[in-house]
Tab-separated table of C-alpha atoms in Angstrom:
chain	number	residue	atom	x	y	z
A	9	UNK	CA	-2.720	17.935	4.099
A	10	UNK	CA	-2.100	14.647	2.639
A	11	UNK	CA	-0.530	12.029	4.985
A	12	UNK	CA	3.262	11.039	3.269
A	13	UNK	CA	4.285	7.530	4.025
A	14	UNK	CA	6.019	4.530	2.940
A	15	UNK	CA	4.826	1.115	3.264
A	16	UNK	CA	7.174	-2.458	3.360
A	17	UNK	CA	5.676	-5.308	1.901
A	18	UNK	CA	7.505	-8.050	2.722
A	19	UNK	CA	5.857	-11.191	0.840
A	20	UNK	CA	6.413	-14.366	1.892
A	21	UNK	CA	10.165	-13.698	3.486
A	22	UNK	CA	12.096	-13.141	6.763
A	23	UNK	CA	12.196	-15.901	9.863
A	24	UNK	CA	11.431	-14.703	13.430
A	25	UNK	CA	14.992	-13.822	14.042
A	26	UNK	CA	15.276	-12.145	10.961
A	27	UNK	CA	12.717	-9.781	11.119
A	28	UNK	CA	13.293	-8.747	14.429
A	29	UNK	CA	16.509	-7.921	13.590
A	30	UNK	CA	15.401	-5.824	10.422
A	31	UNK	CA	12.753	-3.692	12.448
A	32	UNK	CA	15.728	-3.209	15.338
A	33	UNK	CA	18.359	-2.156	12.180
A	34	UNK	CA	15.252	-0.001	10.814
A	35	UNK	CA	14.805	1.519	14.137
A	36	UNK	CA	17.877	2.293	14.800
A	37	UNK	CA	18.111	4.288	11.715
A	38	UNK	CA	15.559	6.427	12.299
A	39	UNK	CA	16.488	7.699	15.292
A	40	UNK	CA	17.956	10.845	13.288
A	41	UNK	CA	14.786	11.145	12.204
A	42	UNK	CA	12.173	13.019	15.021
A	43	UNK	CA	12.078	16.020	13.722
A	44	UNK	CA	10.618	15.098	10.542
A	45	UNK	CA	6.959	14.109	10.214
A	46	UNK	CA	7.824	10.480	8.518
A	47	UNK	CA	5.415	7.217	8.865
A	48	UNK	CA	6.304	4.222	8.266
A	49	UNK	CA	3.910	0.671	7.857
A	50	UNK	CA	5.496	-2.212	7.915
A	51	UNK	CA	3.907	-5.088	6.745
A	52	UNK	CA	5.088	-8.646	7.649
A	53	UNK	CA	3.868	-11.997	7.245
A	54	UNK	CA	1.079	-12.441	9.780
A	55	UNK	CA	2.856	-14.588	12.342
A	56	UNK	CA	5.048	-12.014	12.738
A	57	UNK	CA	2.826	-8.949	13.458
A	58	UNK	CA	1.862	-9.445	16.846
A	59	UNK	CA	5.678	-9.762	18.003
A	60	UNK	CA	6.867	-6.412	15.910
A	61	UNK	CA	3.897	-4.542	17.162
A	62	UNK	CA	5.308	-5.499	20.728
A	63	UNK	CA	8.741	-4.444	19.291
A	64	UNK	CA	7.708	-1.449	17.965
A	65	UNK	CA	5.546	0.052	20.836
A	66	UNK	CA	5.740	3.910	21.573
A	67	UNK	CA	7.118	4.579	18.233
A	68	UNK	CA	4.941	6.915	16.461
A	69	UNK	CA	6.575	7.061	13.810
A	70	UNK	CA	5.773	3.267	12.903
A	71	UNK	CA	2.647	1.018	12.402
A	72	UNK	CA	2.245	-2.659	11.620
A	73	UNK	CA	0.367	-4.311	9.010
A	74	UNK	CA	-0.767	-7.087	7.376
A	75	UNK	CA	-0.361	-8.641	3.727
A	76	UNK	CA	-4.475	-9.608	3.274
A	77	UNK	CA	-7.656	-10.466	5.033
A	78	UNK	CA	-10.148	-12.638	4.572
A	79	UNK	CA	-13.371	-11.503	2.479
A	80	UNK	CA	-15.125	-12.790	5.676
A	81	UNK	CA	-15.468	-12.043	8.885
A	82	UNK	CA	-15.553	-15.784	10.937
A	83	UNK	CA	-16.213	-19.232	10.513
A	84	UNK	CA	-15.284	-22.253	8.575
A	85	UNK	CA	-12.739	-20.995	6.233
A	86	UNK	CA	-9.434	-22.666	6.990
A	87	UNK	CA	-5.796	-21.069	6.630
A	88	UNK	CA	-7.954	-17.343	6.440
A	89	UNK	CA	-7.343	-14.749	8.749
A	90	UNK	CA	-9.557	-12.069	9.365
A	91	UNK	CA	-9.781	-8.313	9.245
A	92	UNK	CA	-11.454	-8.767	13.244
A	93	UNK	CA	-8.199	-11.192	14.450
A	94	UNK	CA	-5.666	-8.787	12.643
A	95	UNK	CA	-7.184	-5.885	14.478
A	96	UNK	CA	-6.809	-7.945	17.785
A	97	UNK	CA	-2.713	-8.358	17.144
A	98	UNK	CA	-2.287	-4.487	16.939
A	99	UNK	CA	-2.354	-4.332	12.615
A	100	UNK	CA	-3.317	-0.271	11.667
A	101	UNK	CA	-3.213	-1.443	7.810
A	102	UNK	CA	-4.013	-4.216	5.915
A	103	UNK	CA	-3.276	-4.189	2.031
A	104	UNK	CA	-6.480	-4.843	-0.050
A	105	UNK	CA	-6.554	-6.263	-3.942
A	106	UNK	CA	-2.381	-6.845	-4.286
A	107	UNK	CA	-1.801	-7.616	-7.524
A	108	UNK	CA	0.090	-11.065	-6.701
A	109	UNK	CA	-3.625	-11.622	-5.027
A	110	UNK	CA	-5.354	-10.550	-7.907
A	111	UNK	CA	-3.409	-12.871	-9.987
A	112	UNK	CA	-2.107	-15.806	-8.651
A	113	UNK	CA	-5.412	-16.216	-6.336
A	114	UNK	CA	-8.258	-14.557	-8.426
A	115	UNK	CA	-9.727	-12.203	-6.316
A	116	UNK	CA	-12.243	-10.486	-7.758
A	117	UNK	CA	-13.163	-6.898	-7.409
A	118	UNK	CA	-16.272	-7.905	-5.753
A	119	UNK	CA	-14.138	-10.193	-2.881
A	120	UNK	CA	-11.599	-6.847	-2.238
A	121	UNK	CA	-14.606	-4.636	-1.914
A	122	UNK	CA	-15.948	-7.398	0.905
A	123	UNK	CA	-12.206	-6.972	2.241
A	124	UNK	CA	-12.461	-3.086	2.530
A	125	UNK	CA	-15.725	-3.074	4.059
A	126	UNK	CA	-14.255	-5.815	6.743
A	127	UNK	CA	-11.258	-3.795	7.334
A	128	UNK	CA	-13.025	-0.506	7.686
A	129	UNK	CA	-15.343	-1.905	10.509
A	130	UNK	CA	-12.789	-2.657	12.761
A	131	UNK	CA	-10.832	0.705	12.471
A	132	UNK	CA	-8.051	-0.536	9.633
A	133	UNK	CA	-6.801	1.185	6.638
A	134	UNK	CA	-7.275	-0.372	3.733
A	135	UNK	CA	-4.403	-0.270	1.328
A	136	UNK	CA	-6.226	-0.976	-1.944
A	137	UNK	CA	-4.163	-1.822	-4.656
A	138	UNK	CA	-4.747	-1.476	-8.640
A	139	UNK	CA	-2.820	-1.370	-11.603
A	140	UNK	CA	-2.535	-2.541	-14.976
A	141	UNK	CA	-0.657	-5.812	-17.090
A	142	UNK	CA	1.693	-4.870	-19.489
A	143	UNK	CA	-0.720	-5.872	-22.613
A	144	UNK	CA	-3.567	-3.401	-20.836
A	145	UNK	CA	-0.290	-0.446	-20.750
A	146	UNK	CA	0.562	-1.418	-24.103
A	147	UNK	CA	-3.043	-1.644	-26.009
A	148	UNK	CA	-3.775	1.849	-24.229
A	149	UNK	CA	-6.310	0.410	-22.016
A	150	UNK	CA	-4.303	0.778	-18.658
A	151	UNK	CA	-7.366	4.305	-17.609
A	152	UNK	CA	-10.179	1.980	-18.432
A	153	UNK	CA	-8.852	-0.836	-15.943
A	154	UNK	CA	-7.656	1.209	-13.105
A	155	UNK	CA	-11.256	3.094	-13.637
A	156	UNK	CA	-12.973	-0.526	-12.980
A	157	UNK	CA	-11.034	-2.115	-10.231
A	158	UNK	CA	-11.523	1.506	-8.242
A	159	UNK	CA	-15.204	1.536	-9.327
A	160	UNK	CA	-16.057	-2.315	-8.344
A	161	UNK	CA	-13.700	-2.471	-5.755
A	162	UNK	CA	-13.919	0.467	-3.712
A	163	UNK	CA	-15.975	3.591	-4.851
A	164	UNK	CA	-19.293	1.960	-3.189
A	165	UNK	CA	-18.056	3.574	0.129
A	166	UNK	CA	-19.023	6.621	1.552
A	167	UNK	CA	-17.058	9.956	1.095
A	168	UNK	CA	-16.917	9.302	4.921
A	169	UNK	CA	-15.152	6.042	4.433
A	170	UNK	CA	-13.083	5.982	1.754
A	171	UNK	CA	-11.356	9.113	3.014
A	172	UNK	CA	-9.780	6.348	5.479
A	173	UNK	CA	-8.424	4.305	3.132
A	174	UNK	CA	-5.005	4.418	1.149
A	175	UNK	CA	-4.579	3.746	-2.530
A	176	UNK	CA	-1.411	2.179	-4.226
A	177	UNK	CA	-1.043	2.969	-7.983
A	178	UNK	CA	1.069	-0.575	-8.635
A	179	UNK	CA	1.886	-0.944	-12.665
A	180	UNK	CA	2.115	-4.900	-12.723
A	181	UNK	CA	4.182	-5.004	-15.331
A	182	UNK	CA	7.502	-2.589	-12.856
A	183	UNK	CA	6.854	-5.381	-10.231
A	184	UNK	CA	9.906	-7.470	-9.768
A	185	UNK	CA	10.872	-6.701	-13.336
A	186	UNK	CA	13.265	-3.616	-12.842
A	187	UNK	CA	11.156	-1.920	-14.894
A	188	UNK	CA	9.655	1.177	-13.280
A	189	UNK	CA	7.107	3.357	-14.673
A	190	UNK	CA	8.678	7.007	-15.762
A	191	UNK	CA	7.821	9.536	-13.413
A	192	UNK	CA	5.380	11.247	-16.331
A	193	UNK	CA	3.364	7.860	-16.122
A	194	UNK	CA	3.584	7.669	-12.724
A	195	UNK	CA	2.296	11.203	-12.427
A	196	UNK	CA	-0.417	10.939	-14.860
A	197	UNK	CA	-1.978	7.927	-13.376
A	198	UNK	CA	-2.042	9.298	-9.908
A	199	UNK	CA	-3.317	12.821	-11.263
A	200	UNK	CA	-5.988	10.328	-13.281
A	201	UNK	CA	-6.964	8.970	-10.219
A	202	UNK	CA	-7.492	11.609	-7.855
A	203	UNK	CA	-9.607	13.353	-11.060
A	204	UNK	CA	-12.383	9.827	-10.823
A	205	UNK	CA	-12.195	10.305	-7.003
A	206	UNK	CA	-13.036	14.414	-7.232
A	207	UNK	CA	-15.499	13.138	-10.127
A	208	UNK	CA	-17.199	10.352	-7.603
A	209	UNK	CA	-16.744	12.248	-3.961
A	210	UNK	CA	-15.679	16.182	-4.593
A	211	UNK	CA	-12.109	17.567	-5.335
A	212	UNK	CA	-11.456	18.462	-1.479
A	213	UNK	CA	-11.721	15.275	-0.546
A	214	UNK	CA	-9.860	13.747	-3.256
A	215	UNK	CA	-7.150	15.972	-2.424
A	216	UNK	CA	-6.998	14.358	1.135
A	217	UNK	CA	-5.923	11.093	0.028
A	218	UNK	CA	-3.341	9.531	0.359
A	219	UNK	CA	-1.883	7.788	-3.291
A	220	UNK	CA	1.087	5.617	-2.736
A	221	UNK	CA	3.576	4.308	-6.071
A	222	UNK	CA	4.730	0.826	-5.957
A	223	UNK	CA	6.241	-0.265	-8.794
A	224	UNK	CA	10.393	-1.011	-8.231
A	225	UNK	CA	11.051	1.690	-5.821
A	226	UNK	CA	14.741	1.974	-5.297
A	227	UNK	CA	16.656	4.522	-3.439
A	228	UNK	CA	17.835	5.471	-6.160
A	229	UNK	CA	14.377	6.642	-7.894
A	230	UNK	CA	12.386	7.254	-4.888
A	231	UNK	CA	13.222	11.394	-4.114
A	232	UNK	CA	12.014	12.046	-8.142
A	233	UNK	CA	8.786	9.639	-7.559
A	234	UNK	CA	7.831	10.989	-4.496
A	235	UNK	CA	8.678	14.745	-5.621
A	236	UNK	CA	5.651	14.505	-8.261
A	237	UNK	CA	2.496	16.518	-7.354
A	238	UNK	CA	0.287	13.824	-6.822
A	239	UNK	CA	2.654	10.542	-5.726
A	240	UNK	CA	1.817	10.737	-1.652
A	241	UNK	CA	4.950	8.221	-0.977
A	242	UNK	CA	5.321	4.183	-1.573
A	243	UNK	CA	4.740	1.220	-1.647
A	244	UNK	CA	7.741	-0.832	-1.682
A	245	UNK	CA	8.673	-4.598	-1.681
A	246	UNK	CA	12.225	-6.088	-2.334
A	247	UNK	CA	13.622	-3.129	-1.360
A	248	UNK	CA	11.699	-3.082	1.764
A	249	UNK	CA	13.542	-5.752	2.908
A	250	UNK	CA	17.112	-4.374	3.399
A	251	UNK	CA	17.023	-1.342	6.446
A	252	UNK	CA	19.659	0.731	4.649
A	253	UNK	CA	17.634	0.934	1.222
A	254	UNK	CA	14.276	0.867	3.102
A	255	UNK	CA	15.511	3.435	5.304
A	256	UNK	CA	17.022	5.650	2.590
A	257	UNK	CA	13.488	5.273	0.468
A	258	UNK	CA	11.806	6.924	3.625
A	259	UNK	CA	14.134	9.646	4.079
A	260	UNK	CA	13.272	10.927	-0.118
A	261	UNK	CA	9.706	11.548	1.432
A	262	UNK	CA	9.679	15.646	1.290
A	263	UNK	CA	8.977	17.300	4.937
């Protein structure tokens, strides 16, 4: 059975204070919640991961993790952190190939594919990201570039391997726009995917991973996303960022 989770991407926001005070709000929130088989990552700015690992110790429910890694594993790269020293703090996840990465830093497929393999050899989950522009949606072509960034960027693992990572279908063009994709194209991509992973591994294991939608999740659209067949829960940023929305977005994941 595929894992259902939600994942908080919160950019380049919240102080110290701050952020301990959302993970205490988001917490406190779920305490209604045991019953239910919910996970949550939450994904911080690095300097704060080692302190809300501390904060959120014994919860099962929760995991921290980070926002990149380096495409190496040590030396003289300065300001990079890698996949080794975020393992060290406590990170479970780190996301892989986001598009802000992709576009405002030009990482190329080849660079997140060095990122998985870092990630996956000390024992995190990749959360590889792809998605199309709104030119690529509109000239048709959005099938032909998720197909390469999967292909270049992660499809040179092992069946073994890449059953340990988590994928995030992210439509550039619903990120920070309001614009979200309709559940039929949200569907459709994630049913698209997991066809080129049964194609490339087999259709048991493509049926074990774990395909997250992030693309202007609101509590208000997240129980119809996360409803569809083949949508395995969310990626989420803005919204991430308030423990009431964030909170309600986790409680739409089905039981």
């Amino acid at each position: 059975m595929r894992r259902k989770l939600v994942a908080g991407n919160w950019k380049m926001n919240l102080l110290r204070d701050e952020a301990q005070a959302l993970v205490a709000e988001i917490l406190g929130m779920l305490a209604d919640e045991e019953s239910r088989s919910v996970h949550v990552v939450l994904i911080p700015p690095y300097i704060h991961i080692a302190g809300l690992v501390q904060q959120t110790s014994g919860d099962k429910r929760i995991a921290i993790g980070a926002q990149n890694c380096s495409d190496k594993m040590s030396g003289a790269f300065t300001g990079e952190v890698s996949a080794a020293m975020l393992k060290s703090v406590g990170a479970g996840y780190v996301i892989v190939g986001h598009s802000e990465r992709r576009a405002y830093f030009q990482e190329t497929n080849q660079q997140l594919a060095d990122k998985v393999n870092h990630s996956l050899s000390e024992k995190l989950i990749p959360i590889f990201c792809f998605g199309e522009v709104m030119e690529e949606r509109k000239a048709n072509n959005q099938e032909a570039i998720v197909k390469r960034q999967l292909e270049e960027g992660l499809f040179h693992l092992s069946a073994d391997e890449i059953k340990n990572c988590v994928l995030a279908y992210e439509p550039v063009w619903a990120i920070g726009t309001g614009l979200t994709a309709s559940p039929a194209q949200a569907q459709e991509m994630h049913h698209f995917v997991r066809s080129l992973i049964s194609t490339k591994y087999s259709g048991a294991l493509a049926n074990e991973i774990s395909i997250l939608y992030g693309g202007s999740v609101t509590d208000q659209n997240a129980k119809e996303l996360f409803a569809l067949p083949d949508v395995d829960g969310g990626l989420i940023g803005g919204a991430s960022l308030k423990s009431r929305n964030f909170v309600n977005i986790v409680k739409c994941l089905p039981y």
